[in-house]
Coordinates of C-alpha atoms in Angstrom, one line a residue:
X1 CA -45.8 -24.6 25.0
X2 CA -48.9 -24.0 26.5
X3 CA -51.9 -21.5 27.2
X4 CA -49.7 -18.6 28.8
X5 CA -49.1 -17.0 25.6
X6 CA -50.7 -14.4 24.0
X7 CA -49.3 -10.3 24.6
X8 CA -50.6 -9.2 21.6
X9 CA -54.3 -8.4 20.8
X10 CA -55.1 -11.7 18.4
X11 CA -53.3 -14.0 21.1
X12 CA -54.6 -12.7 24.3
X13 CA -58.5 -12.8 22.4
X14 CA -57.6 -16.6 22.6
X15 CA -56.7 -17.3 25.6
X16 CA -59.4 -19.3 28.1
X17 CA -61.2 -17.4 30.7
X18 CA -60.1 -19.6 33.0
X19 CA -59.1 -23.0 34.0
X20 CA -61.1 -26.3 34.3
X21 CA -61.6 -28.7 37.0
X22 CA -61.4 -32.9 36.0
X23 CA -65.1 -34.6 36.2
X24 CA -67.6 -33.4 33.9
X25 CA -67.9 -33.6 30.1
X26 CA -65.9 -31.4 27.6
X27 CA -66.6 -30.7 24.0
X28 CA -63.5 -30.8 22.3
X29 CA -64.1 -28.5 18.9
X30 CA -61.2 -29.5 16.1
X31 CA -60.4 -26.5 14.1
X32 CA -57.3 -26.9 11.9
X33 CA -55.3 -29.6 14.2
X34 CA -57.1 -32.5 12.7
X35 CA -54.4 -34.9 14.3
X36 CA -54.3 -36.7 17.9
X37 CA -50.6 -36.8 17.7
X38 CA -48.4 -33.5 19.0
X39 CA -52.1 -31.8 19.9
X40 CA -51.4 -29.9 23.3
X41 CA -55.0 -28.6 23.3
X42 CA -56.3 -32.5 22.8
X43 CA -54.1 -33.8 25.5
X44 CA -54.9 -30.6 27.9
X45 CA -58.9 -31.8 27.2
X46 CA -58.2 -35.2 27.4
X47 CA -56.8 -34.3 31.1
X48 CA -59.2 -32.5 32.4
X49 CA -62.3 -34.2 31.1
X50 CA -64.0 -37.2 32.7
X51 CA -66.1 -37.5 29.2
X52 CA -64.5 -35.8 26.0
X53 CA -66.9 -35.3 22.3
X54 CA -64.7 -34.5 19.7
X55 CA -66.5 -32.3 17.1
X56 CA -65.5 -30.7 13.9
X57 CA -68.2 -28.0 12.4
X58 CA -68.7 -27.6 9.0
X59 CA -69.4 -24.1 8.4
X60 CA -71.5 -23.3 5.3
X61 CA -69.4 -19.8 5.2
X62 CA -67.1 -21.8 3.6
X63 CA -68.9 -22.9 0.7
X64 CA -70.3 -19.4 0.1
X65 CA -68.9 -17.1 -2.3
X66 CA -66.9 -14.4 -1.4
X67 CA -67.1 -10.6 -2.8
X68 CA -64.6 -11.4 -5.0
X69 CA -66.5 -14.4 -6.8
X70 CA -64.7 -17.4 -5.2
X71 CA -65.6 -20.0 -2.6
X72 CA -62.8 -20.1 0.3
X73 CA -63.1 -23.9 0.2
X74 CA -62.5 -25.3 -3.2
X75 CA -63.0 -28.7 -4.9
X76 CA -59.2 -29.9 -3.9
X77 CA -59.4 -28.4 -0.4
X78 CA -62.8 -30.3 0.2
X79 CA -61.1 -33.6 -1.0
X80 CA -57.8 -33.1 1.4
X81 CA -60.3 -32.1 4.3
X82 CA -62.6 -35.2 3.5
X83 CA -59.8 -37.5 3.9
X84 CA -58.1 -35.6 7.1
X85 CA -61.3 -36.2 8.4
X86 CA -62.0 -40.0 7.8
X87 CA -58.0 -40.2 9.0
X88 CA -59.0 -38.2 12.4
X89 CA -62.1 -40.4 13.1
X90 CA -60.2 -43.6 12.6
X91 CA -57.7 -42.8 14.6
X92 CA -60.1 -41.5 17.4
X93 CA -61.8 -44.7 17.2
X94 CA -58.5 -46.6 17.9
X95 CA -58.4 -44.6 20.8
X96 CA -61.8 -45.3 22.3
X97 CA -63.7 -42.1 21.4
X98 CA -65.2 -41.3 17.6
X99 CA -65.5 -38.1 16.0
X100 CA -68.7 -36.3 15.2
X101 CA -69.4 -33.8 12.8
X102 CA -71.9 -31.3 12.2
X103 CA -73.1 -29.0 9.4
X104 CA -73.2 -25.3 11.0
X105 CA -71.1 -22.2 12.4
X106 CA -69.6 -23.4 15.6
X107 CA -70.9 -19.9 17.0
X108 CA -74.4 -21.7 16.8
X109 CA -73.4 -25.5 16.9
X110 CA -71.3 -25.8 20.2
X111 CA -73.8 -23.8 22.4
X112 CA -76.7 -26.2 21.1
X113 CA -74.9 -29.4 21.6
X114 CA -73.2 -28.0 25.2
X115 CA -76.9 -27.8 26.3
X116 CA -78.0 -31.6 25.0
X117 CA -74.9 -32.8 26.7
X118 CA -75.6 -30.6 29.9
X119 CA -72.0 -28.9 29.8
X120 CA -70.7 -25.5 29.5
X121 CA -66.8 -26.7 29.1
X122 CA -65.3 -26.6 25.0
X123 CA -62.0 -27.0 24.7
X124 CA -59.9 -26.5 21.2
X125 CA -56.6 -24.9 19.7
X126 CA -56.1 -21.3 20.0
X127 CA -55.7 -19.4 16.5
X128 CA -54.6 -16.0 16.1
X129 CA -56.3 -14.9 13.4
X130 CA -59.4 -12.0 13.4
X131 CA -62.2 -14.2 12.6
X132 CA -60.9 -17.3 14.7
X133 CA -60.5 -15.2 18.0
X134 CA -64.1 -13.5 17.1
X135 CA -65.5 -17.0 17.5
X136 CA -64.0 -17.8 20.7
X137 CA -65.7 -14.4 22.2
X138 CA -69.2 -15.1 20.4
X139 CA -68.8 -18.8 22.3
X140 CA -68.0 -17.3 25.7
X141 CA -70.9 -14.7 25.0
X142 CA -73.0 -17.7 24.7
X143 CA -72.0 -18.8 28.4
X144 CA -69.4 -21.0 27.3
X145 CA -66.5 -21.8 29.3
X146 CA -63.8 -21.7 26.4
X147 CA -60.2 -23.4 27.1
X148 CA -57.8 -22.5 23.9
X149 CA -54.4 -23.5 23.8
X150 CA -51.6 -21.9 22.0
X151 CA -49.8 -24.5 19.5
X152 CA -49.3 -23.1 16.5
X153 CA -45.6 -22.0 16.5
X154 CA -42.1 -23.9 17.3
X155 CA -41.3 -21.4 19.7
X156 CA -43.8 -20.9 23.0
X157 CA -44.5 -17.0 22.7
X158 CA -44.7 -16.7 26.4
X159 CA -41.1 -17.8 26.5
X160 CA -39.6 -14.9 24.0
X161 CA -37.1 -12.7 25.6
X162 CA -39.3 -9.6 24.3
X163 CA -42.7 -8.8 24.0
X164 CA -44.8 -9.8 21.1
X165 CA -45.3 -6.1 20.0
X166 CA -42.0 -5.6 19.9
X167 CA -40.9 -8.7 17.9
X168 CA -37.6 -7.5 16.3
X169 CA -37.9 -7.0 12.5
X170 CA -34.6 -8.5 10.8
X171 CA -34.7 -12.3 11.7
X172 CA -30.7 -12.2 12.6
X173 CA -31.9 -10.3 15.6
X174 CA -34.7 -12.6 16.2
X175 CA -32.5 -15.6 16.0
X176 CA -29.9 -13.5 17.9
X177 CA -32.1 -13.1 21.3
X178 CA -33.4 -16.7 21.6
X179 CA -30.2 -18.3 21.2
X180 CA -28.7 -15.9 24.3
X181 CA -32.3 -16.7 25.7
X182 CA -31.5 -20.6 25.6
X183 CA -35.4 -20.8 24.3
X184 CA -35.7 -24.3 22.3
X185 CA -38.5 -25.6 20.5
X186 CA -40.1 -28.3 22.6
X187 CA -40.6 -31.9 21.4
X188 CA -43.5 -33.1 19.7
X189 CA -46.1 -34.4 22.1
X190 CA -46.7 -38.5 21.2
X191 CA -50.1 -39.3 20.4
X192 CA -52.5 -40.0 23.4
X193 CA -53.1 -43.8 23.7
X194 CA -56.5 -43.8 25.2
X195 CA -59.0 -40.9 25.4
X196 CA -62.0 -40.0 27.6
X197 CA -65.1 -41.9 26.7
X198 CA -67.6 -40.4 24.3
X199 CA -70.8 -39.0 25.6
X200 CA -73.6 -41.4 24.2
X201 CA -74.8 -39.6 20.9
X202 CA -78.2 -40.9 21.7
X203 CA -79.1 -37.7 23.5
X204 CA -78.3 -35.6 20.5
X205 CA -82.0 -36.1 18.5
X206 CA -81.4 -35.5 14.8
X207 CA -77.9 -35.6 14.7
X208 CA -75.9 -37.8 12.3
X209 CA -72.0 -39.4 12.9
X210 CA -70.9 -38.9 9.5
X211 CA -67.4 -40.6 10.3
X212 CA -65.3 -41.0 7.3
X213 CA -66.1 -42.8 3.8
X214 CA -68.2 -45.7 3.0
X215 CA -66.1 -48.5 1.5
X216 CA -65.5 -47.7 -2.0
X217 CA -67.0 -44.2 -2.0
X218 CA -65.5 -42.0 -4.1
X219 CA -63.7 -39.1 -2.7
X220 CA -65.8 -35.8 -1.6
X221 CA -69.2 -38.5 -0.8
X222 CA -68.6 -38.1 3.0
X223 CA -69.1 -34.3 3.0
X224 CA -72.0 -35.0 0.2
X225 CA -73.9 -37.3 2.7
X226 CA -73.0 -35.0 5.4
X227 CA -74.8 -31.9 3.9
X228 CA -77.7 -34.2 3.4
X229 CA -77.9 -35.5 6.2
X230 CA -76.8 -33.4 9.1
X231 CA -79.0 -31.0 11.2
X232 CA -79.5 -27.7 11.0
X233 CA -78.5 -26.1 14.6
X234 CA -81.1 -23.2 15.8
X235 CA -80.7 -20.5 18.5
X236 CA -83.5 -22.7 20.8
X237 CA -81.6 -26.1 20.2
X238 CA -81.1 -28.5 18.3
X239 CA -83.4 -30.1 15.7
X240 CA -83.0 -32.6 12.8
X241 CA -84.0 -32.1 9.3

């Protein structure tokens, strides 16, 4: 599977504007792909970057009550996310990198980070959902080159023997067409043995690295520390509290 997918409107909106050349820094934005194994987007970013900054954005919107009276991220999901990010940071550190966690919407945080790092390149996974596609559009509108790689289905949509818009409505018809075309799932991608070096975080004034829990800390402590310590991002750049 790769980038060349997306014949539906959502998939097309998630595709990169153009390929990027090796040689400068890249921000890798972790979205729901909190892993180093079987991660095509991370592998592609690593192959094209001399320096790579892995970032996760804690969007305050996830903690804000919806019009139905509940938040998108409840206590159990926060605990799971905290554990997943701790594990991800450990995996990145074992490969010579680290995870930078910041609080703010990606559309605000990533352009500010890019300016501080002197780059305009962002890589991430493609997600075929309206709000996620809008996030990519906002980043591109801010002047960033966004390379989004599709990796969310067993079969590469670009290899299907029919257009996504005319996907068979019955699974049996879908299965038969795929089998006749010889389309098979790709083998899982092995975890990268190493990652490009992480840029110095000294050039990010006011930004706090929150990589995992402190020894003996209760579940959720990492996120509580994050909420206290991480910076807000403003249109003019990055500043600490």
